[in-house]
PDB file of C-alpha atoms in Angstrom:
ATOM      1  CA  MET A 555       0.000   0.000   0.000  1.00 35.00           C
ATOM      2  CA  HIS A 556       1.404   3.374  -0.936  1.00 39.00           C
ATOM      3  CA  GLU A 557      -1.389   5.688   0.184  1.00 43.00           C
ATOM      4  CA  PRO A 558      -0.631   7.929   3.189  1.00 46.00           C
ATOM      5  CA  ARG A 559      -2.364   7.159   6.468  1.00 51.00           C
ATOM      6  CA  GLY A 560      -5.539   9.165   6.845  1.00 61.00           C
ATOM      7  CA  ARG A 561      -6.483   9.226   3.176  1.00 88.00           C
ATOM      8  CA  MET A 562     -10.209   9.086   2.696  1.00 92.00           C
ATOM      9  CA  THR A 563     -12.007   7.853  -0.393  1.00 94.00           C
ATOM     10  CA  LYS A 564     -14.683  10.011  -1.979  1.00 93.00           C
ATOM     11  CA  ASP A 565     -17.176   7.960   0.044  1.00 93.00           C
ATOM     12  CA  GLY A 566     -15.496   8.922   3.328  1.00 95.00           C
ATOM     13  CA  ILE A 567     -13.885   5.517   3.882  1.00 97.00           C
ATOM     14  CA  ARG A 568     -10.456   5.587   5.539  1.00 97.00           C
ATOM     15  CA  ILE A 569      -7.556   3.800   3.860  1.00 97.00           C
ATOM     16  CA  TYR A 570      -5.069   2.287   6.311  1.00 97.00           C
ATOM     17  CA  GLU A 571      -1.411   1.362   5.831  1.00 96.00           C
ATOM     18  CA  ASP A 572       0.159  -2.109   5.747  1.00 95.00           C
ATOM     19  CA  SER A 573       1.602  -1.520   9.220  1.00 96.00           C
ATOM     20  CA  ASP A 574      -1.895  -0.975  10.635  1.00 97.00           C
ATOM     21  CA  PHE A 575      -2.922  -4.568   9.947  1.00 98.00           C
ATOM     22  CA  ALA A 576      -0.843  -5.820  12.899  1.00 98.00           C
ATOM     23  CA  GLY A 577      -2.774  -3.718  15.402  1.00 98.00           C
ATOM     24  CA  MET A 578      -6.100  -4.922  14.028  1.00 98.00           C
ATOM     25  CA  HIS A 579      -4.968  -8.543  14.134  1.00 98.00           C
ATOM     26  CA  ALA A 580      -3.939  -8.191  17.796  1.00 98.00           C
ATOM     27  CA  ALA A 581      -7.225  -6.562  18.838  1.00 98.00           C
ATOM     28  CA  GLY A 582      -9.300  -8.965  16.780  1.00 98.00           C
ATOM     29  CA  ARG A 583      -7.495 -11.996  18.129  1.00 98.00           C
ATOM     30  CA  MET A 584      -8.065 -10.850  21.699  1.00 98.00           C
ATOM     31  CA  ALA A 585     -11.811 -10.408  21.149  1.00 98.00           C
ATOM     32  CA  ALA A 586     -11.961 -13.829  19.489  1.00 98.00           C
ATOM     33  CA  GLN A 587      -9.997 -15.418  22.341  1.00 98.00           C
ATOM     34  CA  ILE A 588     -12.523 -14.092  24.862  1.00 98.00           C
ATOM     35  CA  LEU A 589     -15.353 -15.573  22.798  1.00 98.00           C
ATOM     36  CA  ASP A 590     -13.494 -18.902  22.755  1.00 98.00           C
ATOM     37  CA  GLU A 591     -13.182 -18.840  26.543  1.00 98.00           C
ATOM     38  CA  VAL A 592     -16.767 -17.796  27.267  1.00 98.00           C
ATOM     39  CA  ALA A 593     -18.163 -20.912  25.572  1.00 97.00           C
ATOM     40  CA  GLN A 594     -17.710 -22.914  28.796  1.00 96.00           C
ATOM     41  CA  LEU A 595     -20.336 -20.732  30.501  1.00 97.00           C
ATOM     42  CA  VAL A 596     -23.046 -21.192  27.875  1.00 98.00           C
ATOM     43  CA  THR A 597     -25.068 -23.882  29.602  1.00 98.00           C
ATOM     44  CA  PRO A 598     -28.676 -24.160  30.795  1.00 98.00           C
ATOM     45  CA  GLY A 599     -29.080 -22.362  34.115  1.00 98.00           C
ATOM     46  CA  THR A 600     -26.413 -19.713  33.488  1.00 98.00           C
ATOM     47  CA  THR A 601     -27.562 -16.096  33.383  1.00 98.00           C
ATOM     48  CA  THR A 602     -26.532 -13.723  30.627  1.00 98.00           C
ATOM     49  CA  ALA A 603     -25.254 -11.376  33.361  1.00 98.00           C
ATOM     50  CA  GLU A 604     -22.802 -14.072  34.496  1.00 98.00           C
ATOM     51  CA  ILE A 605     -21.525 -14.376  30.940  1.00 98.00           C
ATOM     52  CA  ASP A 606     -21.097 -10.606  30.702  1.00 98.00           C
ATOM     53  CA  ASP A 607     -19.267 -10.496  34.052  1.00 98.00           C
ATOM     54  CA  PHE A 608     -16.788 -13.042  32.676  1.00 98.00           C
ATOM     55  CA  VAL A 609     -16.250 -10.968  29.522  1.00 98.00           C
ATOM     56  CA  ARG A 610     -15.746  -7.793  31.525  1.00 98.00           C
ATOM     57  CA  GLY A 611     -13.152  -9.493  33.733  1.00 98.00           C
ATOM     58  CA  ARG A 612     -11.215 -11.027  30.862  1.00 98.00           C
ATOM     59  CA  VAL A 613     -11.034  -7.744  28.933  1.00 98.00           C
ATOM     60  CA  GLN A 614      -9.437  -6.144  31.984  1.00 98.00           C
ATOM     61  CA  GLU A 615      -7.113  -9.082  32.688  1.00 98.00           C
ATOM     62  CA  LEU A 616      -5.834  -9.050  29.113  1.00 98.00           C
ATOM     63  CA  GLY A 617      -4.966  -5.357  29.316  1.00 98.00           C
ATOM     64  CA  ALA A 618      -7.643  -4.033  26.994  1.00 98.00           C
ATOM     65  CA  VAL A 619     -10.666  -1.768  27.351  1.00 98.00           C
ATOM     66  CA  SER A 620     -14.278  -2.633  26.579  1.00 98.00           C
ATOM     67  CA  ALA A 621     -15.550  -0.522  23.692  1.00 98.00           C
ATOM     68  CA  THR A 622     -19.181  -0.951  24.714  1.00 98.00           C
ATOM     69  CA  ILE A 623     -19.069   0.090  28.377  1.00 98.00           C
ATOM     70  CA  GLY A 624     -20.108   3.736  28.304  1.00 97.00           C
ATOM     71  CA  TYR A 625     -20.883   3.715  24.589  1.00 97.00           C
ATOM     72  CA  ARG A 626     -24.071   5.811  24.255  1.00 96.00           C
ATOM     73  CA  GLY A 627     -24.807   5.012  27.875  1.00 96.00           C
ATOM     74  CA  TYR A 628     -24.471   1.226  27.516  1.00 98.00           C
ATOM     75  CA  LYS A 629     -23.263  -0.438  30.732  1.00 98.00           C
ATOM     76  CA  HIS A 630     -22.074  -3.885  29.658  1.00 98.00           C
ATOM     77  CA  ALA A 631     -18.985  -5.509  28.108  1.00 98.00           C
ATOM     78  CA  SER A 632     -21.027  -7.570  25.653  1.00 98.00           C
ATOM     79  CA  CYS A 633     -24.328  -7.789  23.855  1.00 98.00           C
ATOM     80  CA  ILE A 634     -26.064 -11.152  24.337  1.00 98.00           C
ATOM     81  CA  SER A 635     -28.977 -11.847  22.022  1.00 98.00           C
ATOM     82  CA  VAL A 636     -31.063 -14.944  22.788  1.00 98.00           C
ATOM     83  CA  ASN A 637     -33.418 -16.764  20.375  1.00 98.00           C
ATOM     84  CA  HIS A 638     -35.633 -14.133  18.697  1.00 98.00           C
ATOM     85  CA  VAL A 639     -33.403 -11.232  19.771  1.00 98.00           C
ATOM     86  CA  VAL A 640     -31.680 -10.035  16.605  1.00 98.00           C
ATOM     87  CA  CYS A 641     -28.944  -7.909  18.173  1.00 98.00           C
ATOM     88  CA  HIS A 642     -28.019  -5.607  21.072  1.00 98.00           C
ATOM     89  CA  GLY A 643     -29.511  -7.867  23.740  1.00 98.00           C
ATOM     90  CA  ILE A 644     -28.703  -6.536  27.226  1.00 98.00           C
ATOM     91  CA  PRO A 645     -27.173  -9.015  29.706  1.00 98.00           C
ATOM     92  CA  GLY A 646     -29.257  -9.576  32.828  1.00 98.00           C
ATOM     93  CA  ALA A 647     -30.907 -12.074  35.125  1.00 97.00           C
ATOM     94  CA  LYS A 648     -32.358 -14.183  32.305  1.00 89.00           C
ATOM     95  CA  LEU A 649     -31.538 -17.873  32.748  1.00 97.00           C
ATOM     96  CA  LEU A 650     -30.529 -19.829  29.679  1.00 98.00           C
ATOM     97  CA  ASN A 651     -32.791 -22.788  28.928  1.00 98.00           C
ATOM     98  CA  ASP A 652     -31.933 -26.024  27.160  1.00 98.00           C
ATOM     99  CA  GLY A 653     -31.963 -25.416  23.423  1.00 98.00           C
ATOM    100  CA  ASP A 654     -31.567 -21.627  23.584  1.00 98.00           C
ATOM    101  CA  ILE A 655     -29.362 -20.143  20.886  1.00 98.00           C
ATOM    102  CA  LEU A 656     -27.516 -16.916  21.522  1.00 98.00           C
ATOM    103  CA  ASN A 657     -25.182 -14.471  19.867  1.00 98.00           C
ATOM    104  CA  ILE A 658     -22.433 -12.968  22.012  1.00 98.00           C
ATOM    105  CA  ASP A 659     -20.879  -9.782  20.622  1.00 98.00           C
ATOM    106  CA  VAL A 660     -17.654  -8.378  22.096  1.00 98.00           C
ATOM    107  CA  THR A 661     -15.554  -5.367  21.105  1.00 98.00           C
ATOM    108  CA  VAL A 662     -12.219  -4.574  22.745  1.00 98.00           C
ATOM    109  CA  ILE A 663      -9.846  -1.651  22.362  1.00 98.00           C
ATOM    110  CA  LEU A 664      -6.190  -2.698  22.388  1.00 98.00           C
ATOM    111  CA  ASP A 665      -3.493  -0.068  21.875  1.00 98.00           C
ATOM    112  CA  GLY A 666      -6.092   2.143  20.214  1.00 98.00           C
ATOM    113  CA  TRP A 667      -7.326  -0.522  17.770  1.00 98.00           C
ATOM    114  CA  PHE A 668     -10.862  -1.945  17.875  1.00 98.00           C
ATOM    115  CA  GLY A 669     -11.453  -5.701  17.713  1.00 98.00           C
ATOM    116  CA  ASP A 670     -15.123  -6.463  17.006  1.00 98.00           C
ATOM    117  CA  THR A 671     -16.616  -9.930  16.586  1.00 98.00           C
ATOM    118  CA  SER A 672     -19.633 -12.050  17.463  1.00 98.00           C
ATOM    119  CA  ARG A 673     -20.646 -15.649  17.092  1.00 98.00           C
ATOM    120  CA  MET A 674     -23.423 -18.095  17.906  1.00 98.00           C
ATOM    121  CA  TYR A 675     -23.646 -20.478  20.865  1.00 98.00           C
ATOM    122  CA  VAL A 676     -26.166 -23.053  22.037  1.00 98.00           C
ATOM    123  CA  ALA A 677     -27.138 -23.872  25.624  1.00 98.00           C
ATOM    124  CA  GLY A 678     -27.614 -27.618  25.830  1.00 97.00           C
ATOM    125  CA  THR A 679     -29.160 -29.441  22.870  1.00 97.00           C
ATOM    126  CA  LEU A 680     -29.271 -27.699  19.504  1.00 97.00           C
ATOM    127  CA  GLY A 681     -32.619 -28.046  17.741  1.00 97.00           C
ATOM    128  CA  ARG A 682     -32.862 -28.964  14.074  1.00 97.00           C
ATOM    129  CA  LYS A 683     -34.326 -25.667  12.808  1.00 97.00           C
ATOM    130  CA  ALA A 684     -31.941 -23.617  14.919  1.00 98.00           C
ATOM    131  CA  ALA A 685     -29.004 -25.677  13.664  1.00 98.00           C
ATOM    132  CA  ARG A 686     -29.954 -24.992  10.056  1.00 98.00           C
ATOM    133  CA  LEU A 687     -30.403 -21.278  10.753  1.00 98.00           C
ATOM    134  CA  ILE A 688     -26.948 -21.087  12.346  1.00 98.00           C
ATOM    135  CA  GLU A 689     -25.378 -23.008   9.478  1.00 98.00           C
ATOM    136  CA  VAL A 690     -26.916 -20.815   6.777  1.00 98.00           C
ATOM    137  CA  THR A 691     -25.927 -17.641   8.648  1.00 98.00           C
ATOM    138  CA  HIS A 692     -22.318 -18.786   8.980  1.00 98.00           C
ATOM    139  CA  GLU A 693     -22.182 -19.814   5.326  1.00 98.00           C
ATOM    140  CA  ALA A 694     -23.601 -16.419   4.333  1.00 98.00           C
ATOM    141  CA  LEU A 695     -20.921 -14.583   6.309  1.00 98.00           C
ATOM    142  CA  MET A 696     -18.153 -16.585   4.651  1.00 98.00           C
ATOM    143  CA  LEU A 697     -19.649 -16.035   1.183  1.00 98.00           C
ATOM    144  CA  GLY A 698     -19.708 -12.311   1.909  1.00 98.00           C
ATOM    145  CA  ILE A 699     -16.074 -12.419   2.991  1.00 98.00           C
ATOM    146  CA  ALA A 700     -15.179 -14.345  -0.183  1.00 98.00           C
ATOM    147  CA  ALA A 701     -16.473 -11.370  -2.203  1.00 98.00           C
ATOM    148  CA  VAL A 702     -13.994  -8.995  -0.535  1.00 98.00           C
ATOM    149  CA  LYS A 703     -11.193  -8.018  -2.910  1.00 98.00           C
ATOM    150  CA  PRO A 704     -10.046  -4.793  -4.550  1.00 98.00           C
ATOM    151  CA  GLY A 705     -12.230  -3.835  -7.493  1.00 98.00           C
ATOM    152  CA  ASN A 706     -15.352  -5.522  -6.173  1.00 98.00           C
ATOM    153  CA  THR A 707     -18.050  -3.417  -4.516  1.00 98.00           C
ATOM    154  CA  PHE A 708     -19.875  -3.468  -1.217  1.00 98.00           C
ATOM    155  CA  GLY A 709     -22.957  -4.429  -3.216  1.00 98.00           C
ATOM    156  CA  ASP A 710     -21.157  -7.628  -4.224  1.00 98.00           C
ATOM    157  CA  ILE A 711     -20.786  -8.533  -0.527  1.00 98.00           C
ATOM    158  CA  GLY A 712     -24.443  -7.915   0.234  1.00 98.00           C
ATOM    159  CA  ALA A 713     -25.636  -9.717  -2.870  1.00 98.00           C
ATOM    160  CA  ALA A 714     -23.651 -12.844  -2.022  1.00 98.00           C
ATOM    161  CA  ILE A 715     -25.112 -12.941   1.488  1.00 98.00           C
ATOM    162  CA  GLN A 716     -28.668 -12.229   0.384  1.00 98.00           C
ATOM    163  CA  ALA A 717     -28.663 -14.803  -2.404  1.00 98.00           C
ATOM    164  CA  HIS A 718     -27.569 -17.613  -0.112  1.00 98.00           C
ATOM    165  CA  VAL A 719     -29.963 -16.739   2.690  1.00 98.00           C
ATOM    166  CA  GLU A 720     -32.997 -16.379   0.454  1.00 98.00           C
ATOM    167  CA  ALA A 721     -32.139 -19.561  -1.459  1.00 98.00           C
ATOM    168  CA  ASN A 722     -32.553 -21.296   1.904  1.00 98.00           C
ATOM    169  CA  ARG A 723     -35.970 -19.665   2.508  1.00 98.00           C
ATOM    170  CA  MET A 724     -34.727 -17.402   5.272  1.00 98.00           C
ATOM    171  CA  SER A 725     -34.494 -13.603   5.410  1.00 98.00           C
ATOM    172  CA  VAL A 726     -31.742 -11.019   5.830  1.00 98.00           C
ATOM    173  CA  VAL A 727     -32.329  -8.262   8.396  1.00 98.00           C
ATOM    174  CA  ARG A 728     -32.283  -4.846   6.708  1.00 98.00           C
ATOM    175  CA  ASP A 729     -32.400  -2.633   9.794  1.00 98.00           C
ATOM    176  CA  PHE A 730     -28.800  -3.221  10.944  1.00 98.00           C
ATOM    177  CA  CYS A 731     -25.519  -3.480   9.061  1.00 98.00           C
ATOM    178  CA  GLY A 732     -21.769  -3.823   9.307  1.00 98.00           C
ATOM    179  CA  HIS A 733     -19.483  -0.807   9.559  1.00 98.00           C
ATOM    180  CA  GLY A 734     -16.019   0.560   9.115  1.00 98.00           C
ATOM    181  CA  LEU A 735     -13.674   0.416  12.091  1.00 98.00           C
ATOM    182  CA  GLY A 736     -10.002   0.731  12.992  1.00 98.00           C
ATOM    183  CA  ARG A 737      -9.051   3.384  15.514  1.00 96.00           C
ATOM    184  CA  VAL A 738     -12.756   4.165  15.877  1.00 97.00           C
ATOM    185  CA  PHE A 739     -15.676   1.891  16.752  1.00 98.00           C
ATOM    186  CA  HIS A 740     -18.012   2.877  13.924  1.00 97.00           C
ATOM    187  CA  ALA A 741     -17.121   4.687  10.703  1.00 97.00           C
ATOM    188  CA  PRO A 742     -18.103   4.655   7.018  1.00 97.00           C
ATOM    189  CA  PRO A 743     -19.025   2.580   5.160  1.00 97.00           C
ATOM    190  CA  ASN A 744     -22.320   0.993   6.102  1.00 98.00           C
ATOM    191  CA  VAL A 745     -21.861  -2.644   5.077  1.00 98.00           C
ATOM    192  CA  LEU A 746     -25.294  -3.865   3.966  1.00 98.00           C
ATOM    193  CA  HIS A 747     -25.999  -7.590   3.982  1.00 98.00           C
ATOM    194  CA  TYR A 748     -28.228  -7.386   0.913  1.00 98.00           C
ATOM    195  CA  GLY A 749     -27.911  -5.589  -2.390  1.00 97.00           C
ATOM    196  CA  ARG A 750     -27.138  -5.783  -6.067  1.00 98.00           C
ATOM    197  CA  PRO A 751     -23.789  -6.811  -7.568  1.00 98.00           C
ATOM    198  CA  GLY A 752     -21.680  -3.925  -8.834  1.00 98.00           C
ATOM    199  CA  THR A 753     -23.332  -1.269  -6.671  1.00 98.00           C
ATOM    200  CA  GLY A 754     -21.976   0.775  -3.785  1.00 97.00           C
ATOM    201  CA  PRO A 755     -18.433   1.970  -3.086  1.00 98.00           C
ATOM    202  CA  VAL A 756     -15.550   0.100  -4.701  1.00 98.00           C
ATOM    203  CA  LEU A 757     -13.369  -1.946  -2.357  1.00 98.00           C
ATOM    204  CA  GLU A 758      -9.792  -0.724  -2.021  1.00 97.00           C
ATOM    205  CA  GLU A 759      -6.721  -2.174  -0.334  1.00 97.00           C
ATOM    206  CA  GLY A 760      -6.467  -0.841   3.214  1.00 97.00           C
ATOM    207  CA  MET A 761     -10.175  -0.662   4.052  1.00 98.00           C
ATOM    208  CA  PHE A 762     -11.155  -2.125   7.454  1.00 98.00           C
ATOM    209  CA  PHE A 763     -14.766  -3.068   8.227  1.00 98.00           C
ATOM    210  CA  THR A 764     -17.085  -5.641   9.759  1.00 99.00           C
ATOM    211  CA  ILE A 765     -19.390  -8.075   8.008  1.00 99.00           C
ATOM    212  CA  GLU A 766     -22.081  -9.268  10.421  1.00 98.00           C
ATOM    213  CA  PRO A 767     -25.218 -10.661   8.760  1.00 98.00           C
ATOM    214  CA  MET A 768     -28.332 -11.165  10.871  1.00 98.00           C
ATOM    215  CA  VAL A 769     -30.593 -13.873   9.468  1.00 98.00           C
ATOM    216  CA  ASN A 770     -34.154 -14.716  10.538  1.00 98.00           C
ATOM    217  CA  LEU A 771     -36.059 -17.970  10.125  1.00 98.00           C
ATOM    218  CA  GLY A 772     -39.153 -15.872   9.457  1.00 98.00           C
ATOM    219  CA  ARG A 773     -39.619 -12.388   8.059  1.00 98.00           C
ATOM    220  CA  PRO A 774     -36.861  -9.742   8.118  1.00 98.00           C
ATOM    221  CA  GLU A 775     -38.714  -7.040  10.050  1.00 98.00           C
ATOM    222  CA  THR A 776     -37.448  -6.053  13.499  1.00 98.00           C
ATOM    223  CA  LYS A 777     -38.493  -3.758  16.317  1.00 98.00           C
ATOM    224  CA  VAL A 778     -36.511  -2.165  19.132  1.00 98.00           C
ATOM    225  CA  LEU A 779     -37.872  -2.656  22.652  1.00 98.00           C
ATOM    226  CA  ALA A 780     -38.508   0.077  25.219  1.00 98.00           C
ATOM    227  CA  ASP A 781     -34.940  -0.186  26.561  1.00 97.00           C
ATOM    228  CA  ASP A 782     -33.835   1.454  23.268  1.00 97.00           C
ATOM    229  CA  TRP A 783     -31.268  -1.301  22.651  1.00 98.00           C
ATOM    230  CA  THR A 784     -32.808  -4.750  22.278  1.00 98.00           C
ATOM    231  CA  ALA A 785     -33.882  -5.516  18.701  1.00 98.00           C
ATOM    232  CA  VAL A 786     -36.218  -8.487  18.179  1.00 98.00           C
ATOM    233  CA  THR A 787     -37.899 -10.151  15.220  1.00 98.00           C
ATOM    234  CA  ARG A 788     -41.413  -8.780  14.792  1.00 98.00           C
ATOM    235  CA  ASP A 789     -42.788 -12.273  14.138  1.00 98.00           C
ATOM    236  CA  ARG A 790     -40.757 -13.742  17.055  1.00 98.00           C
ATOM    237  CA  SER A 791     -38.952 -16.124  14.727  1.00 98.00           C
ATOM    238  CA  LEU A 792     -35.436 -17.260  15.633  1.00 98.00           C
ATOM    239  CA  SER A 793     -32.532 -15.055  14.550  1.00 98.00           C
ATOM    240  CA  ALA A 794     -28.803 -15.741  14.196  1.00 98.00           C
ATOM    241  CA  GLN A 795     -25.702 -13.644  13.534  1.00 98.00           C
ATOM    242  CA  PHE A 796     -21.977 -14.057  12.979  1.00 98.00           C
ATOM    243  CA  GLU A 797     -19.481 -11.196  12.743  1.00 98.00           C
ATOM    244  CA  HIS A 798     -15.910 -10.906  11.558  1.00 98.00           C
ATOM    245  CA  SER A 799     -13.720  -7.830  11.159  1.00 98.00           C
ATOM    246  CA  VAL A 800     -11.688  -7.820   7.939  1.00 98.00           C
ATOM    247  CA  GLY A 801      -9.082  -5.783   6.111  1.00 98.00           C
ATOM    248  CA  VAL A 802      -8.826  -5.568   2.328  1.00 98.00           C
ATOM    249  CA  THR A 803      -5.456  -6.731   0.960  1.00 98.00           C
ATOM    250  CA  ALA A 804      -3.920  -6.475  -2.504  1.00 96.00           C
ATOM    251  CA  THR A 805      -5.710  -9.624  -3.674  1.00 96.00           C
ATOM    252  CA  ALA A 806      -8.515 -10.463  -1.194  1.00 97.00           C
ATOM    253  CA  CYS A 807      -8.846  -9.821   2.553  1.00 98.00           C
ATOM    254  CA  GLU A 808      -7.527 -10.848   5.947  1.00 98.00           C
ATOM    255  CA  ILE A 809      -9.872 -11.814   8.775  1.00 98.00           C
ATOM    256  CA  PHE A 810      -8.767 -10.126  11.999  1.00 98.00           C
ATOM    257  CA  THR A 811     -11.108 -12.044  14.315  1.00 98.00           C
ATOM    258  CA  LEU A 812     -10.383 -15.704  13.591  1.00 98.00           C
ATOM    259  CA  SER A 813     -10.938 -18.005  16.565  1.00 98.00           C
ATOM    260  CA  PRO A 814      -7.573 -19.000  18.101  1.00 97.00           C
ATOM    261  CA  ALA A 815      -9.187 -22.315  19.132  1.00 96.00           C
ATOM    262  CA  ASP A 816     -10.889 -22.756  15.745  1.00 95.00           C
ATOM    263  CA  SER A 817     -14.289 -22.768  17.498  1.00 95.00           C
ATOM    264  CA  PHE A 818     -16.027 -19.888  15.720  1.00 96.00           C
ATOM    265  CA  HIS A 819     -18.999 -22.150  14.897  1.00 95.00           C
ATOM    266  CA  PRO A 820     -20.824 -23.821  17.831  1.00 94.00           C
ATOM    267  CA  THR A 821     -20.644 -27.294  16.295  1.00 89.00           C
ATOM    268  CA  TRP A 822     -16.886 -27.153  15.631  1.00 85.00           C
ATOM    269  CA  GLY A 823     -14.335 -28.812  17.881  1.00 62.00           C
TER     270      GLY A 823
END
């Protein structure tokens, strides 16, 4: 990469240097490590508050800072979204039941770099429909990541995700999207998980952003509850999400948030 640090594209997307990839890998790996470790707590009878307490403690022990504590008044080190909660579920006294599926989303700040990732877990026995939803959502994320290379567009990413999800008779949530990140939590571009090939900003080497599709078994519509955070499916159908942070390279992309234990998917390992 030969562009100076701080260059912005005409769409307001920051272009980072080669040397910046190391910081993103370190932050992303730490967030992924915490999600590896938290898996042991995801069992029937555990509360989501207990899971969040573990995340909070590990972020501190590893010498990082939680990006979510204090963000727009949020008080927790994770978002934990159970069953029909699409995203931004608030940890609390809720007990996990056998068969519950949940997304745990963690963002750390390490040496000024933001590591942002989420993945699915199951408490106890995974049901057949939930298993298929999780599988399709993970496949959609990886198909979106496969579309990341210089010269492609953000519309190519969304189109790849949407096509796979809808081919499996599920729906892509439109109300939330991925985002740019790096030395800030949220920045341009908005990374839509649906779209048309060839549309949107062109991908360039040095762009950092998240891809984090939310997929519903039922319809795509969501609503935000009175707490102003928790988003749920309007039809109360199950929802799943996976999130990776990536950086565009000269030929494709690097995933910053790979699981150190290779346990990104709940049925792996």
